[in-house]
Coordinates of C-alpha atoms in Angstrom, one line a residue:
X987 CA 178.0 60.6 176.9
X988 CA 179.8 59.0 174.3
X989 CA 182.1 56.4 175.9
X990 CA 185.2 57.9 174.3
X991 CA 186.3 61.4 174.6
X992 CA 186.7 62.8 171.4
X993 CA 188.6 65.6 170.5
X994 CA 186.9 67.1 167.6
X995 CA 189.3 70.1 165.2
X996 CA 187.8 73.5 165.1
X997 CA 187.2 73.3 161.4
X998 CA 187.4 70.2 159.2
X999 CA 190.9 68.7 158.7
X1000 CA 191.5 69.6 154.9
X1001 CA 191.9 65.5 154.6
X1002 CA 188.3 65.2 155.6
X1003 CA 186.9 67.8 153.4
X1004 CA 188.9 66.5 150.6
X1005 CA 187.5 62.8 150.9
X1006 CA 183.9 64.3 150.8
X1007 CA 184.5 66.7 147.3
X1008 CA 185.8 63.1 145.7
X1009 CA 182.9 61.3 147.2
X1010 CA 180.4 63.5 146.0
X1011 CA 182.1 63.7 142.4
X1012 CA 182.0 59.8 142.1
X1013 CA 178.3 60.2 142.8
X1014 CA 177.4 62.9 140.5
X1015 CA 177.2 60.0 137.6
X1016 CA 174.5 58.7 138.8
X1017 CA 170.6 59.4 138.8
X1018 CA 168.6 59.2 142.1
X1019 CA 167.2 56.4 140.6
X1020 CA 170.1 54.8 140.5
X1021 CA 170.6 54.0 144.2
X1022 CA 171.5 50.4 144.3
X1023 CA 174.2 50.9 141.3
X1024 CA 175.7 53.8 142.5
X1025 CA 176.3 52.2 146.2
X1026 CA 178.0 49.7 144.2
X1027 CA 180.4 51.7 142.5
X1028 CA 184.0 51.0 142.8
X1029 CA 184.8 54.6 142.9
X1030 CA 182.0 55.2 145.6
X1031 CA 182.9 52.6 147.8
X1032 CA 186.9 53.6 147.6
X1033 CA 185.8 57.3 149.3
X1034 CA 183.5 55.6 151.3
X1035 CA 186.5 53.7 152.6
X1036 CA 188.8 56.5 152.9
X1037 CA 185.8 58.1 155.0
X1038 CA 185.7 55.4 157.1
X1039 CA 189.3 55.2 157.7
X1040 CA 189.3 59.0 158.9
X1041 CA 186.8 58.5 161.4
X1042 CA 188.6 55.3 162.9
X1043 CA 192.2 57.0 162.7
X1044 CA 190.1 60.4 164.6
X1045 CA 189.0 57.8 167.1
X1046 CA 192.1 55.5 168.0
X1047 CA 190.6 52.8 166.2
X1048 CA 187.7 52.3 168.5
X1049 CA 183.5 52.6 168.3
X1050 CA 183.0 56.1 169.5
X1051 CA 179.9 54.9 171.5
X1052 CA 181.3 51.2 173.0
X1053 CA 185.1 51.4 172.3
X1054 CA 185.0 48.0 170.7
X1055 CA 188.0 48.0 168.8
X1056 CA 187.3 48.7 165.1
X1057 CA 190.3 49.4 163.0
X1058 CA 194.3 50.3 164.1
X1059 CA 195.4 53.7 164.8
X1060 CA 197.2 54.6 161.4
X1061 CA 195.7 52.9 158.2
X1062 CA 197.3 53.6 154.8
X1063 CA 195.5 54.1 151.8
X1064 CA 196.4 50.5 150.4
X1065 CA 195.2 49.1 153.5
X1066 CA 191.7 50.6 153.6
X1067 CA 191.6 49.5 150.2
X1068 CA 192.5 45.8 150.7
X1069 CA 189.3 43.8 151.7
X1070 CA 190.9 41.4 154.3
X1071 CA 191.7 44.6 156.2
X1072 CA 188.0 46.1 156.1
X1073 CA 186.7 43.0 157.0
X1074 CA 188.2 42.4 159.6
X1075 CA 187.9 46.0 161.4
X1076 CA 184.3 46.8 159.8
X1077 CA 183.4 50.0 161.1
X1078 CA 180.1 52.5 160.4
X1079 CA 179.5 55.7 160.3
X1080 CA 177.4 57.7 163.4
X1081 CA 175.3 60.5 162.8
X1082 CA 174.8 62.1 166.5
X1083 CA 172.1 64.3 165.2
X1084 CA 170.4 62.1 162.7
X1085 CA 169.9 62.0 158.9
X1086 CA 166.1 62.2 159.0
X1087 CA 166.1 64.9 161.7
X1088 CA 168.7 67.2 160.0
X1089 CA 169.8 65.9 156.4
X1090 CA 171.8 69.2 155.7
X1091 CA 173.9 67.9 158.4
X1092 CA 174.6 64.1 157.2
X1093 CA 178.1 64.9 156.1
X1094 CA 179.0 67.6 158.9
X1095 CA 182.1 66.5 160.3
X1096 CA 181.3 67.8 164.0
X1097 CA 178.0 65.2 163.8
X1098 CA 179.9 62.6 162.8
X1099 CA 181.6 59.7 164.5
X1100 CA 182.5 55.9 163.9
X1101 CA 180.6 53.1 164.7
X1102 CA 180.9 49.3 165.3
X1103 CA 179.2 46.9 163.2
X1104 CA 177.4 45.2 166.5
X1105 CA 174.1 44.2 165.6
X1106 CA 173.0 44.5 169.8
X1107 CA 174.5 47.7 170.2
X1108 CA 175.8 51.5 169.1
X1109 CA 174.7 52.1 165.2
X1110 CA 172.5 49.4 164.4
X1111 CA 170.6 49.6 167.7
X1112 CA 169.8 53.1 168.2
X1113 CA 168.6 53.4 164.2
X1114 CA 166.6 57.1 164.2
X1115 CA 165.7 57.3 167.7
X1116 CA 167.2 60.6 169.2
X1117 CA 169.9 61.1 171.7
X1118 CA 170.5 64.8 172.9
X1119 CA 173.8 65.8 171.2
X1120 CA 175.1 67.8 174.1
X1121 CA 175.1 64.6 175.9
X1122 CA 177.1 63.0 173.6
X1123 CA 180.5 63.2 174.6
X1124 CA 182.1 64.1 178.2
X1125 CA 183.2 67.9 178.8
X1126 CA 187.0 66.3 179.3
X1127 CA 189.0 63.0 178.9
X1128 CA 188.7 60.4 181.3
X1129 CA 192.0 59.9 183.5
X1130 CA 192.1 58.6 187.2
X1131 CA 191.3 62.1 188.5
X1132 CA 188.9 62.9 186.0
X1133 CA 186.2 59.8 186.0
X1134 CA 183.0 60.3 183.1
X1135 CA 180.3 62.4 185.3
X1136 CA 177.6 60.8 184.1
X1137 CA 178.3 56.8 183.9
X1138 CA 179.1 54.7 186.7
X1139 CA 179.3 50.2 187.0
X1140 CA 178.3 47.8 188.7
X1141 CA 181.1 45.9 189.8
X1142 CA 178.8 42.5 190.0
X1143 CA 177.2 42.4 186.7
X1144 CA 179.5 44.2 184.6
X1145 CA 176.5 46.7 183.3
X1146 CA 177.3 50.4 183.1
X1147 CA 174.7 52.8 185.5
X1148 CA 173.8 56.2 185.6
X1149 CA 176.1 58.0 188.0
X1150 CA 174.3 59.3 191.1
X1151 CA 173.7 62.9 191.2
X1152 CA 172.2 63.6 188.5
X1153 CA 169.0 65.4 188.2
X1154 CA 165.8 63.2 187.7
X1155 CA 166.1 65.1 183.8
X1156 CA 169.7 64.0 183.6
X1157 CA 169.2 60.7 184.6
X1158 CA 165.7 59.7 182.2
X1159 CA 168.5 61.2 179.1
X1160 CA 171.0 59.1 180.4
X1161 CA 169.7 56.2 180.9
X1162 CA 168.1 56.7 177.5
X1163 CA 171.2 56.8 175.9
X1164 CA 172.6 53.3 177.6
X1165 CA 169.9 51.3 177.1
X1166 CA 167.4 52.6 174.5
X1167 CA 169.1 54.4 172.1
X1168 CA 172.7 52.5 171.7
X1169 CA 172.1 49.3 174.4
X1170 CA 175.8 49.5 176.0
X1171 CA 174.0 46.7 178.5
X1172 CA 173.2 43.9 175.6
X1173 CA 174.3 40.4 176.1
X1174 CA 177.4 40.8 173.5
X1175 CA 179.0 43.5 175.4
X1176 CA 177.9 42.3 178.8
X1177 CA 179.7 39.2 178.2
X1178 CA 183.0 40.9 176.5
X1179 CA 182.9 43.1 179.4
X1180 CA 183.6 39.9 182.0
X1181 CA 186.4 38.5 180.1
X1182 CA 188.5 41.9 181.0
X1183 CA 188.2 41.3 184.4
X1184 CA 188.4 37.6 185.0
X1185 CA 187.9 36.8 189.0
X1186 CA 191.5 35.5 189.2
X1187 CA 192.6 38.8 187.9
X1188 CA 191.0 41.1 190.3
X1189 CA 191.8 38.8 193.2
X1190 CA 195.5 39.5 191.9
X1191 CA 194.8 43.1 191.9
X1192 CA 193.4 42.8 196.2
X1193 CA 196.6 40.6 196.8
X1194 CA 199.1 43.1 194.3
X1195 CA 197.5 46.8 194.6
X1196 CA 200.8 47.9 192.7
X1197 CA 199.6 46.6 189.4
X1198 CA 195.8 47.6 189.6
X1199 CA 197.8 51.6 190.1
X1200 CA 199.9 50.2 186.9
X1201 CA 197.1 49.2 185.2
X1202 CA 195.3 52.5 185.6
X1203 CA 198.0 54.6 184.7
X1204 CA 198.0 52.6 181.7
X1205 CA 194.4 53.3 180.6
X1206 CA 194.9 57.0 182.1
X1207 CA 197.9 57.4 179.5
X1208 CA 196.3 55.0 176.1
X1209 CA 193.3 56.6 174.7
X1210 CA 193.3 53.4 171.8
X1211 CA 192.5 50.9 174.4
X1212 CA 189.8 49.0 174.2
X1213 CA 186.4 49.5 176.5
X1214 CA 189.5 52.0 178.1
X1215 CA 186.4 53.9 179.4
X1216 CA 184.5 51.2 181.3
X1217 CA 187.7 49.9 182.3
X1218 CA 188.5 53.1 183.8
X1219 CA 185.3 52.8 185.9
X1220 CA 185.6 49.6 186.7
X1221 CA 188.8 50.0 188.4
X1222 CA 188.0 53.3 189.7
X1223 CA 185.3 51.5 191.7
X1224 CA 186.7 48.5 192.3
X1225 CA 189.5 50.0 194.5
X1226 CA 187.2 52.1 196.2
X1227 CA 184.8 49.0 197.1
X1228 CA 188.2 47.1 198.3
X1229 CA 189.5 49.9 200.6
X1230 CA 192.7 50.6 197.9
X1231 CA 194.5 53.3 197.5
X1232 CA 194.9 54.4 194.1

């Protein structure tokens, strides 16, 4: 129920397993007891980088979990190198199925995803506490016909729901995934969230219905949009509240 759809290869791109062989070589140098020096390490932290950079590039350049916008679409190698540039799109890395659960699989590249930096929300929040992988992503991308089956909004507050319908199973995971796990309700995003839609805005959209249908066509059609998913929602509900036809 990841708010992005992602559209994970078969088998890991030849790009990816090539980042981890010269990630792991950079760390053979150095002892276990060496931890602090070896996360230091020039060499480590350039892989670490290029990493990073293949998740964001996977992902359109958005959190897997929020879609907060984390990096562009198509980094070169100088630019993940160049600090300005990570600092300015910090991203994370995800484990769906985490480290202490299953530590074979910390560098499996179908359990891994990018991340914002958010200290309310997606990495940082959830820390160890389990999600259900299968829940983790939708069966299919989100268009205008095809809306996430298991989130839904609230038009008034801005804070993503469970969809109704689901079993009373379905739900508790659900829910447990929006506001335990990776808080997708927390004040930050709540607040991000309302500057999308300003009230003028949506008036315009009652007044001009032929630019809230441009406007989803738009999301339909841009998978690096950001909060594209909630916007989808939003709009998706919206129109239906206000009686127009999409």
């Amino acid at each position: 129920i990841s708010m992005q759809f992602i559209r994970k290869q078969a088998s890991p791109p030849k790009h990816f397993t090539d980042a981890i062989s010269n990630w792991n070589e950079a760390e053979e140098k150095f002892e276990p007891a060496e931890r602090y020096a070896e996360k230091q390490d020039g060499e480590v932290l350039k892989y670490r980088q290029h990493l990073r950079a293949f998740w964001r590039n996977e992902h359109f350049g958005l959190c897997a979990i929020c879609q907060k916008q984390i990096g562009k679409n198509l980094l070169t190698e100088q630019a993940i190198l160049h600090d300005e540039v990570i600092n300015i799109h910090p991203s994370d890395i995800e484990h769906v199925v985490t480290q202490k659960k299953s530590p074979k699989e910390s560098l499996a590249y179908h359990n891994l995803v990018a991340s914002c930096k958010s200290l309310q929300s997606c990495n940082a929040a959830r820390g160890t506490k389990p999600v259900h992988s299968y829940y983790f992503e939708p069966a299919s991308e989100s268009t205008l016909q095809t809306i996430n089956p298991f989130f839904d909004v609230e038009t008034g507050t801005f804070e993503i729901i469970v969809r109704e319908g689901q079993s009373a199973g379905e739900t508790e995971k659900v829910d447990n995934f929006l506001n335990t796990a990776y808080m997708l309700n927390c004040s930050e995003l709540l607040s991000t969230r309302k500057q999308i839609f300003p009230p003028e805005l949506l008036s315009r959209y009652i007044r001009e219905p032929e630019k809230l249908r441009e406007k989803i066509q738009t999301l339909a059609s841009d998978q690096s949009i950001q909060f594209r998913e909630f916007q989808l929602l939003f709009l998706h509900k919206f129109a239906k509240i206000k009686s127009i036809n999409i």
